[in-house]
DNA sequence: AAATCAAATAGGTAAATTACCTAAATGAAT
DNA sequence: ATTCATTTAGGTAATTTACCTATTTGATTT
């Protein structure tokens, strides 16, 4: 069996070290590089050719989903395993769409990480939760995603703009001024958004924006 | 040198496994137990007697600060090392006040974790950032803290109640009804809070509540 | 080409909500 | 005894939102 070459991406050094320590015990796995953010990762990918990139879902400069999408475009043969703190189904589907080969919660045991790595190297797709192959087939091979269409698949560009501004604390009038539209239009956008997402208040919108990383906390 | 017995506490199994893998390579360190939450930890502490508890700052049922405070009260000889995702100075001071012996960001390298463990076992206090011994002396030995007085040291009980409700999406009238006070009183509380914290809008209050874990996202 | 539909745009008015002024009661601290 | 923070509110003006309807535009379908 060939040695599986891996690049680890996570902004928390201790977490990287932990994973590295687990993987270093494996004969057939070699962590050839580490990166703390997407910038470092893509720098290293210009000279190094790993079999797999294991990345955290949230990095300082890019989300794991965006990274997956970019890797999938630039280096389609590199497998991508995404690690996440939370089991957000929305993110899981976005990850699939972005071309990730696996999505794991950090709640898993190290044995499952190893199993996931080997499954993915054997051409499988690995998720902690059972997602039917049909769904997978529907989502894979689609066009590439960017941050806007990933988690916020239901919202239009304009609506996302509005959600962001709401999340940043601007009131309708201020948003109207910023976007050079009428207050009523902002009002209408907010109504549409809340209806689409099943939200009830501006505070819900703010939380949605935070959850979906449209704004920073 | 005696073997240092450690209990690891973190709700993410993979992270625990990673740390365990790092520590297992050390001769003088033994991870005798693991716990995913505070409940499990205190259950195990009834039968096990570690030298040190290493805990994440945020757990499902309790904060690391609260855990430190409780351990300090029940088992004052057990050393406490808190791991955190963020370098929030407010939390660092709260941790000190709660009796923690060290506070580390997850950004550190594994070597620094080992250094911190040994420092703490030798009676020192270990922090990634330089905090002067004077501050440490001022804060240590003080009374024990609970969640309310830790991160929200400037806010009164009533104000925290209000911030929580604002964060949960209730408007002033609803908050007034819930607390059985006048809308004006809620209004006044909000004004005071915003002035104290230097915030400008209800949205800022929501973010404050999330940041300081007064509400869940 | 015509019809249909989603998306983005607003106006008007009533209703809801907040902002800001002041101020009193209470209890703790100096 | 006095000062001070905390909690409590009333009144009014100003702001802000909610909800109704409705037009334009571009894309898709028939």
Tab-separated table of C-alpha atoms (C1' of nucleotides) in Angstrom:
chain	number	residue	atom	x	y	z
A	1	UNK	CA	0.000	0.000	0.000
A	2	UNK	CA	1.225	3.450	-0.910
A	3	UNK	CA	1.739	6.051	1.771
A	4	UNK	CA	-1.100	8.568	1.869
A	5	UNK	CA	0.308	12.092	1.817
A	6	UNK	CA	-1.774	14.589	3.737
A	7	UNK	CA	-1.768	18.327	4.321
A	8	UNK	CA	-3.496	19.419	7.525
A	9	UNK	CA	-5.258	22.770	7.666
A	10	UNK	CA	-6.486	24.249	10.933
A	11	UNK	CA	-5.815	27.573	12.554
A	12	UNK	CA	-5.364	25.990	15.958
A	13	UNK	CA	-1.857	24.658	16.217
A	14	UNK	CA	-2.662	22.394	19.126
A	15	UNK	CA	-5.455	20.763	17.218
A	16	UNK	CA	-3.171	20.221	14.225
A	17	UNK	CA	-0.525	18.777	16.496
A	18	UNK	CA	-3.086	16.424	17.990
A	19	UNK	CA	-4.256	15.121	14.639
A	20	UNK	CA	-0.669	14.894	13.452
A	21	UNK	CA	0.237	12.844	16.480
A	22	UNK	CA	-2.619	10.450	15.744
A	23	UNK	CA	-1.701	10.127	12.083
A	24	UNK	CA	2.013	9.800	12.698
A	25	UNK	CA	1.320	6.525	14.441
A	26	UNK	CA	0.038	5.156	11.153
A	27	UNK	CA	2.535	3.595	8.758
A	28	UNK	CA	0.597	4.316	5.624
A	29	UNK	CA	-0.127	7.932	6.411
A	30	UNK	CA	2.250	10.845	6.263
A	31	UNK	CA	1.471	14.439	7.139
A	32	UNK	CA	3.730	16.223	4.670
A	33	UNK	CA	2.662	19.782	5.438
A	34	UNK	CA	0.507	21.864	7.733
A	35	UNK	CA	-1.229	25.173	7.192
A	36	UNK	CA	-2.960	27.578	9.528
A	37	UNK	CA	-5.079	29.198	6.852
A	38	UNK	CA	-6.146	28.948	3.228
A	39	UNK	CA	-3.429	31.294	2.024
A	40	UNK	CA	-0.700	29.063	3.464
A	41	UNK	CA	-2.418	25.989	2.080
A	42	UNK	CA	-2.561	27.240	-1.488
A	43	UNK	CA	0.999	28.507	-1.269
A	44	UNK	CA	2.142	25.040	-0.309
A	45	UNK	CA	0.003	23.354	-2.925
A	46	UNK	CA	2.063	25.070	-5.614
A	47	UNK	CA	5.046	22.912	-4.719
A	48	UNK	CA	3.605	19.963	-2.833
A	49	UNK	CA	1.194	17.358	-4.126
A	50	UNK	CA	-0.684	15.660	-1.311
A	51	UNK	CA	-3.214	12.914	-1.816
A	52	UNK	CA	-5.541	14.557	0.628
A	53	UNK	CA	-6.236	17.845	2.369
A	54	UNK	CA	-7.865	17.651	5.777
A	55	UNK	CA	-9.258	21.018	6.741
A	56	UNK	CA	-11.280	22.621	9.474
A	57	UNK	CA	-14.519	24.143	8.255
A	58	UNK	CA	-13.773	27.608	9.591
A	59	UNK	CA	-10.489	29.320	8.921
A	60	UNK	CA	-9.486	32.934	9.307
A	61	UNK	CA	-9.479	33.727	5.612
A	62	UNK	CA	-11.821	31.223	3.983
A	63	UNK	CA	-14.369	28.588	4.890
A	64	UNK	CA	-13.621	24.906	4.465
A	65	UNK	CA	-16.364	24.831	1.860
A	66	UNK	CA	-14.680	27.487	-0.228
A	67	UNK	CA	-11.363	25.699	0.134
A	68	UNK	CA	-12.936	22.466	-1.043
A	69	UNK	CA	-14.417	24.231	-4.032
A	70	UNK	CA	-11.108	25.824	-4.976
A	71	UNK	CA	-9.100	22.641	-4.533
A	72	UNK	CA	-11.675	20.758	-6.564
A	73	UNK	CA	-11.221	23.263	-9.364
A	74	UNK	CA	-7.436	23.589	-9.281
A	75	UNK	CA	-6.410	20.085	-8.256
A	76	UNK	CA	-9.323	17.741	-8.893
A	77	UNK	CA	-7.326	14.661	-7.916
A	78	UNK	CA	-6.704	15.830	-4.349
A	79	UNK	CA	-9.188	14.347	-1.889
A	80	UNK	CA	-10.769	16.700	0.616
A	81	UNK	CA	-11.865	15.846	4.118
A	82	UNK	CA	-13.626	18.556	6.093
A	83	UNK	CA	-13.661	18.626	9.862
A	84	UNK	CA	-16.347	20.570	11.641
A	85	UNK	CA	-17.323	21.431	15.154
A	86	UNK	CA	-20.981	21.078	14.398
A	87	UNK	CA	-23.206	18.672	12.543
A	88	UNK	CA	-24.961	21.271	10.489
A	89	UNK	CA	-26.747	19.479	7.685
A	90	UNK	CA	-26.735	22.590	5.543
A	91	UNK	CA	-22.963	22.703	5.664
A	92	UNK	CA	-22.714	18.989	4.927
A	93	UNK	CA	-24.655	19.405	1.704
A	94	UNK	CA	-22.675	22.497	0.777
A	95	UNK	CA	-19.480	20.561	1.374
A	96	UNK	CA	-20.666	17.821	-0.954
A	97	UNK	CA	-21.598	20.335	-3.594
A	98	UNK	CA	-18.198	21.942	-3.269
A	99	UNK	CA	-16.571	18.611	-4.027
A	100	UNK	CA	-15.547	17.483	-0.574
A	101	UNK	CA	-14.989	13.744	-0.239
A	102	UNK	CA	-15.841	13.610	3.404
A	103	UNK	CA	-17.258	15.593	6.251
A	104	UNK	CA	-16.497	14.684	9.826
A	105	UNK	CA	-17.516	16.125	13.119
A	106	UNK	CA	-14.766	16.697	15.633
A	107	UNK	CA	-16.833	14.526	17.957
A	108	UNK	CA	-15.540	11.386	16.313
A	109	UNK	CA	-12.903	9.072	17.690
A	110	UNK	CA	-9.497	8.839	16.104
A	111	UNK	CA	-10.277	5.369	14.740
A	112	UNK	CA	-13.109	6.875	12.733
A	113	UNK	CA	-10.814	9.514	11.329
A	114	UNK	CA	-8.489	6.779	10.079
A	115	UNK	CA	-11.433	4.877	8.641
A	116	UNK	CA	-12.610	8.015	6.893
A	117	UNK	CA	-9.185	8.666	5.411
A	118	UNK	CA	-8.948	5.165	4.008
A	119	UNK	CA	-12.526	5.187	2.718
A	120	UNK	CA	-11.951	8.434	0.896
A	121	UNK	CA	-8.675	7.203	-0.586
A	122	UNK	CA	-10.592	4.208	-1.910
A	123	UNK	CA	-12.893	6.532	-3.805
A	124	UNK	CA	-15.687	6.527	-1.321
A	125	UNK	CA	-17.412	9.482	0.232
A	126	UNK	CA	-17.435	9.517	3.985
A	127	UNK	CA	-19.862	11.272	6.273
A	128	UNK	CA	-20.678	10.601	9.870
A	129	UNK	CA	-24.338	10.657	9.148
A	130	UNK	CA	-26.110	8.459	6.659
A	131	UNK	CA	-26.867	10.494	3.590
A	132	UNK	CA	-28.355	8.457	0.827
A	133	UNK	CA	-26.309	7.836	-2.284
A	134	UNK	CA	-29.064	9.408	-4.344
A	135	UNK	CA	-28.684	12.743	-2.637
A	136	UNK	CA	-24.957	12.470	-3.047
A	137	UNK	CA	-25.330	11.799	-6.757
A	138	UNK	CA	-27.650	14.740	-7.114
A	139	UNK	CA	-25.271	17.106	-5.483
A	140	UNK	CA	-21.906	15.932	-6.781
A	141	UNK	CA	-20.704	16.986	-10.176
A	142	UNK	CA	-22.774	20.139	-10.052
A	143	UNK	CA	-21.218	23.506	-10.637
A	144	UNK	CA	-18.840	24.943	-8.174
A	145	UNK	CA	-20.029	26.996	-5.295
A	146	UNK	CA	-18.863	30.139	-3.672
A	147	UNK	CA	-19.636	31.431	-0.241
A	148	UNK	CA	-22.825	33.106	-1.275
A	149	UNK	CA	-24.569	30.161	-2.869
A	150	UNK	CA	-23.390	27.565	-0.411
A	151	UNK	CA	-25.100	28.047	2.881
A	152	UNK	CA	-27.564	30.628	1.658
A	153	UNK	CA	-28.903	28.706	-1.272
A	154	UNK	CA	-32.380	30.156	-0.904
A	155	UNK	CA	-31.463	33.800	-0.757
A	156	UNK	CA	-30.835	36.082	-3.696
A	157	UNK	CA	-27.730	38.249	-3.936
A	158	UNK	CA	-29.662	41.318	-2.927
A	159	UNK	CA	-31.239	39.531	-0.004
A	160	UNK	CA	-27.847	38.397	1.242
A	161	UNK	CA	-26.623	41.982	1.021
A	162	UNK	CA	-29.557	43.024	3.161
A	163	UNK	CA	-29.055	40.247	5.704
A	164	UNK	CA	-25.414	41.239	6.075
A	165	UNK	CA	-26.298	44.868	6.726
A	166	UNK	CA	-29.019	43.897	9.166
A	167	UNK	CA	-26.475	41.708	10.935
A	168	UNK	CA	-24.047	44.582	11.089
A	169	UNK	CA	-26.622	46.529	13.034
A	170	UNK	CA	-27.969	48.934	10.431
A	171	UNK	CA	-31.644	49.836	10.553
A	172	UNK	CA	-33.848	49.852	7.490
A	173	UNK	CA	-33.325	53.524	6.745
A	174	UNK	CA	-29.545	53.182	6.885
A	175	UNK	CA	-29.633	50.106	4.695
A	176	UNK	CA	-31.840	51.959	2.222
A	177	UNK	CA	-29.331	54.816	2.090
A	178	UNK	CA	-26.387	52.462	1.680
A	179	UNK	CA	-28.008	50.533	-1.133
A	180	UNK	CA	-29.616	53.634	-2.645
A	181	UNK	CA	-33.079	52.151	-2.530
A	182	UNK	CA	-36.280	53.002	-0.692
A	183	UNK	CA	-36.949	51.982	2.877
A	184	UNK	CA	-39.954	50.074	1.602
A	185	UNK	CA	-37.723	48.013	-0.612
A	186	UNK	CA	-35.491	47.112	2.302
A	187	UNK	CA	-38.634	46.357	4.237
A	188	UNK	CA	-39.843	44.088	1.435
A	189	UNK	CA	-36.496	42.293	1.221
A	190	UNK	CA	-36.519	41.642	4.936
A	191	UNK	CA	-40.062	40.310	4.767
A	192	UNK	CA	-39.151	37.991	1.899
A	193	UNK	CA	-36.045	36.762	3.673
A	194	UNK	CA	-37.864	36.092	6.901
A	195	UNK	CA	-40.612	34.273	5.073
A	196	UNK	CA	-38.125	32.152	3.134
A	197	UNK	CA	-36.163	31.236	6.201
A	198	UNK	CA	-39.052	30.998	8.610
A	199	UNK	CA	-37.679	33.721	10.844
A	200	UNK	CA	-39.692	36.099	12.921
A	201	UNK	CA	-37.586	39.040	13.951
A	202	UNK	CA	-34.598	41.167	13.125
A	203	UNK	CA	-32.740	39.418	15.927
A	204	UNK	CA	-33.379	36.106	14.163
A	205	UNK	CA	-31.886	37.625	11.021
A	206	UNK	CA	-28.789	38.661	12.942
A	207	UNK	CA	-28.378	35.154	14.295
A	208	UNK	CA	-28.886	33.689	10.834
A	209	UNK	CA	-26.164	35.976	9.488
A	210	UNK	CA	-23.793	34.871	12.225
A	211	UNK	CA	-24.584	31.178	11.865
A	212	UNK	CA	-24.017	31.312	8.152
A	213	UNK	CA	-20.885	33.369	8.501
A	214	UNK	CA	-22.264	36.275	6.523
A	215	UNK	CA	-20.867	38.512	9.229
A	216	UNK	CA	-18.245	38.168	11.911
A	217	UNK	CA	-19.181	38.070	15.532
B	1	UNK	CA	9.764	12.012	38.910
B	2	UNK	CA	6.248	10.890	39.649
B	3	UNK	CA	3.806	10.267	36.835
B	4	UNK	CA	1.367	13.160	36.413
B	5	UNK	CA	-2.180	11.831	36.317
B	6	UNK	CA	-4.504	13.854	34.125
B	7	UNK	CA	-8.197	13.879	33.311
B	8	UNK	CA	-9.035	15.428	29.944
B	9	UNK	CA	-12.320	17.258	29.472
B	10	UNK	CA	-13.563	18.298	26.053
B	11	UNK	CA	-16.807	17.602	24.277
B	12	UNK	CA	-15.017	16.902	21.009
B	13	UNK	CA	-13.753	13.347	21.050
B	14	UNK	CA	-11.291	13.920	18.259
B	15	UNK	CA	-9.716	16.803	20.086
B	16	UNK	CA	-9.419	14.689	23.244
B	17	UNK	CA	-7.902	11.881	21.229
B	18	UNK	CA	-5.395	14.275	19.731
B	19	UNK	CA	-4.278	15.640	23.085
B	20	UNK	CA	-4.198	12.121	24.507
B	21	UNK	CA	-2.000	10.984	21.661
B	22	UNK	CA	0.408	13.837	22.379
B	23	UNK	CA	0.472	13.162	26.111
B	24	UNK	CA	0.738	9.391	25.744
B	25	UNK	CA	4.148	9.900	24.167
B	26	UNK	CA	5.336	11.372	27.465
B	27	UNK	CA	6.667	9.008	30.095
B	28	UNK	CA	5.821	11.149	33.062
B	29	UNK	CA	2.262	11.894	31.997
B	30	UNK	CA	-0.711	9.579	32.101
B	31	UNK	CA	-4.218	10.390	30.942
B	32	UNK	CA	-6.212	8.323	33.406
B	33	UNK	CA	-9.697	9.407	32.366
B	34	UNK	CA	-11.574	11.464	29.800
B	35	UNK	CA	-14.862	13.305	30.045
B	36	UNK	CA	-17.069	14.943	27.450
B	37	UNK	CA	-18.801	17.256	29.874
B	38	UNK	CA	-18.752	18.556	33.430
B	39	UNK	CA	-21.233	15.982	34.661
B	40	UNK	CA	-18.986	13.122	33.526
B	41	UNK	CA	-15.965	14.846	34.999
B	42	UNK	CA	-17.428	15.239	38.465
B	43	UNK	CA	-18.782	11.692	38.376
B	44	UNK	CA	-15.272	10.416	37.709
B	45	UNK	CA	-13.708	12.688	40.301
B	46	UNK	CA	-15.653	10.833	42.980
B	47	UNK	CA	-13.531	7.749	42.407
B	48	UNK	CA	-10.433	9.008	40.641
B	49	UNK	CA	-7.848	11.438	41.937
B	50	UNK	CA	-5.920	13.094	39.142
B	51	UNK	CA	-3.136	15.582	39.669
B	52	UNK	CA	-4.570	17.803	37.010
B	53	UNK	CA	-7.713	18.453	35.024
B	54	UNK	CA	-7.271	19.857	31.540
B	55	UNK	CA	-10.531	21.273	30.278
B	56	UNK	CA	-11.923	23.126	27.329
B	57	UNK	CA	-13.433	26.472	28.232
B	58	UNK	CA	-16.829	25.736	26.737
B	59	UNK	CA	-18.659	22.536	27.496
B	60	UNK	CA	-22.267	21.603	26.937
B	61	UNK	CA	-23.283	21.828	30.577
B	62	UNK	CA	-20.833	24.216	32.209
B	63	UNK	CA	-18.077	26.645	31.309
B	64	UNK	CA	-14.449	25.840	32.013
B	65	UNK	CA	-14.456	28.750	34.425
B	66	UNK	CA	-17.280	27.257	36.444
B	67	UNK	CA	-15.576	23.881	36.408
B	68	UNK	CA	-12.377	25.458	37.686
B	69	UNK	CA	-14.295	27.185	40.450
B	70	UNK	CA	-16.022	23.972	41.502
B	71	UNK	CA	-12.883	21.860	41.401
B	72	UNK	CA	-11.075	24.518	43.381
B	73	UNK	CA	-13.753	24.308	46.039
B	74	UNK	CA	-14.178	20.528	46.161
B	75	UNK	CA	-10.633	19.339	45.440
B	76	UNK	CA	-8.261	22.244	46.052
B	77	UNK	CA	-5.183	20.100	45.407
B	78	UNK	CA	-6.121	19.292	41.801
B	79	UNK	CA	-4.422	21.584	39.305
B	80	UNK	CA	-6.575	23.079	36.560
B	81	UNK	CA	-5.474	23.912	33.049
B	82	UNK	CA	-8.000	25.606	30.810
B	83	UNK	CA	-7.842	25.399	27.042
B	84	UNK	CA	-9.586	27.999	24.976
B	85	UNK	CA	-10.204	28.757	21.347
B	86	UNK	CA	-9.819	32.450	21.884
B	87	UNK	CA	-7.449	34.730	23.725
B	88	UNK	CA	-10.125	36.684	25.495
B	89	UNK	CA	-8.439	38.583	28.281
B	90	UNK	CA	-11.680	38.824	30.198
B	91	UNK	CA	-11.906	35.052	30.329
B	92	UNK	CA	-8.266	34.747	31.337
B	93	UNK	CA	-8.835	36.909	34.385
B	94	UNK	CA	-12.031	35.070	35.240
B	95	UNK	CA	-10.155	31.794	34.987
B	96	UNK	CA	-7.536	33.070	37.400
B	97	UNK	CA	-10.191	34.251	39.795
B	98	UNK	CA	-11.868	30.857	39.594
B	99	UNK	CA	-8.640	29.205	40.691
B	100	UNK	CA	-7.300	27.920	37.395
B	101	UNK	CA	-3.566	27.257	37.338
B	102	UNK	CA	-3.194	27.904	33.677
B	103	UNK	CA	-4.950	29.161	30.612
B	104	UNK	CA	-3.835	28.142	27.148
B	105	UNK	CA	-5.045	29.005	23.707
B	106	UNK	CA	-5.508	26.093	21.337
B	107	UNK	CA	-3.156	27.971	19.049
B	108	UNK	CA	-0.144	26.731	20.969
B	109	UNK	CA	2.183	23.952	19.903
B	110	UNK	CA	2.224	20.644	21.705
B	111	UNK	CA	5.615	21.443	23.238
B	112	UNK	CA	4.082	24.424	24.965
B	113	UNK	CA	1.289	22.276	26.333
B	114	UNK	CA	3.866	19.976	27.907
B	115	UNK	CA	5.756	22.968	29.264
B	116	UNK	CA	2.535	24.327	30.745
B	117	UNK	CA	1.707	20.994	32.396
B	118	UNK	CA	5.106	20.788	34.025
B	119	UNK	CA	5.099	24.428	35.089
B	120	UNK	CA	1.731	24.047	36.721
B	121	UNK	CA	2.779	20.849	38.483
B	122	UNK	CA	5.732	22.748	39.879
B	123	UNK	CA	3.366	25.227	41.475
B	124	UNK	CA	3.595	27.897	38.838
B	125	UNK	CA	0.797	29.565	36.994
B	126	UNK	CA	0.978	29.336	33.249
B	127	UNK	CA	-0.563	31.628	30.677
B	128	UNK	CA	0.316	32.156	27.084
B	129	UNK	CA	0.383	35.870	27.521
B	130	UNK	CA	2.465	37.694	30.040
B	131	UNK	CA	0.278	38.675	32.922
B	132	UNK	CA	2.153	40.270	35.720
B	133	UNK	CA	2.450	38.472	39.030
B	134	UNK	CA	0.835	41.430	40.716
B	135	UNK	CA	-2.384	41.004	38.795
B	136	UNK	CA	-2.261	37.320	39.554
B	137	UNK	CA	-1.851	38.005	43.247
B	138	UNK	CA	-4.742	40.420	43.214
B	139	UNK	CA	-7.049	37.986	41.588
B	140	UNK	CA	-6.092	34.704	43.225
B	141	UNK	CA	-7.541	33.781	46.578
B	142	UNK	CA	-10.555	35.927	45.967
B	143	UNK	CA	-14.031	34.574	46.259
B	144	UNK	CA	-15.309	32.077	43.807
B	145	UNK	CA	-17.060	33.116	40.675
B	146	UNK	CA	-20.092	31.880	38.858
B	147	UNK	CA	-21.073	32.358	35.279
B	148	UNK	CA	-22.796	35.647	35.833
B	149	UNK	CA	-19.957	37.504	37.469
B	150	UNK	CA	-17.248	36.143	35.226
B	151	UNK	CA	-17.581	37.513	31.755
B	152	UNK	CA	-20.210	40.096	32.546
B	153	UNK	CA	-18.498	41.693	35.477
B	154	UNK	CA	-19.915	45.106	34.679
B	155	UNK	CA	-23.534	44.134	34.359
B	156	UNK	CA	-25.986	43.697	37.181
B	157	UNK	CA	-28.171	40.615	37.532
B	158	UNK	CA	-31.175	42.444	36.194
B	159	UNK	CA	-29.215	43.796	33.274
B	160	UNK	CA	-27.999	40.336	32.376
B	161	UNK	CA	-31.581	39.089	32.457
B	162	UNK	CA	-32.509	41.854	30.046
B	163	UNK	CA	-29.571	41.191	27.720
B	164	UNK	CA	-30.503	37.520	27.573
B	165	UNK	CA	-34.087	38.306	26.630
B	166	UNK	CA	-32.988	40.862	24.051
B	167	UNK	CA	-30.680	38.211	22.623
B	168	UNK	CA	-33.509	35.750	22.467
B	169	UNK	CA	-35.358	38.146	20.215
B	170	UNK	CA	-37.933	39.648	22.545
B	171	UNK	CA	-38.871	43.295	22.100
B	172	UNK	CA	-39.087	45.706	25.000
B	173	UNK	CA	-42.780	45.170	25.565
B	174	UNK	CA	-42.386	41.403	25.710
B	175	UNK	CA	-39.470	41.706	28.072
B	176	UNK	CA	-41.484	44.063	30.251
B	177	UNK	CA	-44.314	41.540	30.408
B	178	UNK	CA	-41.976	38.659	31.177
B	179	UNK	CA	-40.232	40.529	33.961
B	180	UNK	CA	-43.432	42.217	35.144
B	181	UNK	CA	-41.990	45.692	34.880
B	182	UNK	CA	-42.749	48.721	32.751
B	183	UNK	CA	-41.516	49.116	29.214
B	184	UNK	CA	-39.685	52.229	30.367
B	185	UNK	CA	-37.767	50.207	32.855
B	186	UNK	CA	-36.673	47.778	30.189
B	187	UNK	CA	-35.819	50.762	28.075
B	188	UNK	CA	-33.742	52.208	30.900
B	189	UNK	CA	-31.937	48.915	31.498
B	190	UNK	CA	-31.060	48.674	27.837
B	191	UNK	CA	-29.755	52.232	27.814
B	192	UNK	CA	-27.626	51.590	30.877
B	193	UNK	CA	-26.253	48.373	29.442
B	194	UNK	CA	-25.401	49.945	26.140
B	195	UNK	CA	-23.719	52.852	27.872
B	196	UNK	CA	-21.706	50.540	30.132
B	197	UNK	CA	-20.572	48.365	27.272
B	198	UNK	CA	-20.217	51.072	24.694
B	199	UNK	CA	-22.795	49.511	22.410
B	200	UNK	CA	-25.061	51.357	20.047
B	201	UNK	CA	-27.924	49.132	19.005
B	202	UNK	CA	-30.070	46.184	19.908
B	203	UNK	CA	-28.129	44.162	17.364
B	204	UNK	CA	-24.942	44.966	19.279
B	205	UNK	CA	-26.649	43.670	22.419
B	206	UNK	CA	-27.521	40.428	20.655
B	207	UNK	CA	-23.923	39.977	19.574
B	208	UNK	CA	-22.701	40.737	23.070
B	209	UNK	CA	-25.040	38.091	24.449
B	210	UNK	CA	-23.745	35.540	21.967
B	211	UNK	CA	-20.090	36.402	22.508
B	212	UNK	CA	-20.440	36.100	26.238
B	213	UNK	CA	-22.452	32.916	26.001
B	214	UNK	CA	-25.505	34.413	27.653
B	215	UNK	CA	-27.541	32.807	24.898
B	216	UNK	CA	-27.006	30.000	22.432
B	217	UNK	CA	-26.708	30.720	18.766
C	1	DA	C1'	-44.747	36.076	-29.532
C	2	DA	C1'	-47.306	35.735	-25.410
C	3	DA	C1'	-47.852	34.345	-20.957
C	4	DT	C1'	-45.934	33.461	-16.635
C	5	DC	C1'	-43.046	34.070	-12.792
C	6	DA	C1'	-39.430	35.523	-9.569
C	7	DA	C1'	-36.898	39.447	-8.192
C	8	DA	C1'	-36.285	44.134	-7.188
C	9	DT	C1'	-38.306	48.220	-6.702
C	10	DA	C1'	-41.624	51.609	-3.915
C	11	DG	C1'	-45.732	54.641	-2.081
C	12	DG	C1'	-49.091	55.453	1.693
C	13	DT	C1'	-50.876	54.904	6.201
C	14	DA	C1'	-51.559	52.885	10.609
C	15	DA	C1'	-49.456	50.707	14.280
C	16	DA	C1'	-45.758	49.602	16.974
C	17	DT	C1'	-41.524	50.656	19.072
C	18	DT	C1'	-37.910	53.258	20.758
C	19	DA	C1'	-35.482	57.463	22.467
C	20	DC	C1'	-35.028	60.706	25.720
C	21	DC	C1'	-36.378	63.563	29.349
C	22	DT	C1'	-37.115	63.351	34.215
C	23	DA	C1'	-37.456	61.213	38.826
C	24	DA	C1'	-38.556	58.252	42.918
C	25	DA	C1'	-37.682	54.246	46.092
C	26	DT	C1'	-34.370	51.160	47.887
C	27	DG	C1'	-30.321	49.391	49.881
C	28	DA	C1'	-25.425	49.293	50.257
C	29	DA	C1'	-21.155	51.777	51.104
C	30	DT	C1'	-18.442	55.710	52.961
D	1	DA	C1'	-25.713	61.172	57.155
D	2	DT	C1'	-24.774	61.239	52.739
D	3	DT	C1'	-23.505	59.564	48.604
D	4	DC	C1'	-24.116	56.256	45.024
D	5	DA	C1'	-25.652	52.364	42.172
D	6	DT	C1'	-29.710	49.798	41.144
D	7	DT	C1'	-34.271	49.244	39.855
D	8	DT	C1'	-38.181	51.194	38.956
D	9	DA	C1'	-41.438	54.353	35.654
D	10	DG	C1'	-44.353	58.225	33.404
D	11	DG	C1'	-44.932	61.349	29.373
D	12	DT	C1'	-44.123	62.806	24.747
D	13	DA	C1'	-41.843	63.092	20.428
D	14	DA	C1'	-39.592	60.820	17.042
D	15	DT	C1'	-38.476	56.898	14.760
D	16	DT	C1'	-39.255	52.587	12.791
D	17	DT	C1'	-41.756	48.867	11.192
D	18	DA	C1'	-45.790	46.344	9.281
D	19	DC	C1'	-48.756	45.667	5.766
D	20	DC	C1'	-51.329	46.855	1.899
D	21	DT	C1'	-50.802	47.325	-3.003
D	22	DA	C1'	-48.297	47.779	-7.462
D	23	DT	C1'	-44.828	48.579	-11.287
D	24	DT	C1'	-40.698	47.262	-13.909
D	25	DT	C1'	-37.488	43.987	-15.545
D	26	DG	C1'	-35.518	39.895	-17.110
D	27	DA	C1'	-35.793	34.870	-17.517
D	28	DT	C1'	-38.328	30.855	-18.571
D	29	DT	C1'	-42.107	28.409	-20.618
D	30	DT	C1'	-45.708	27.518	-23.785
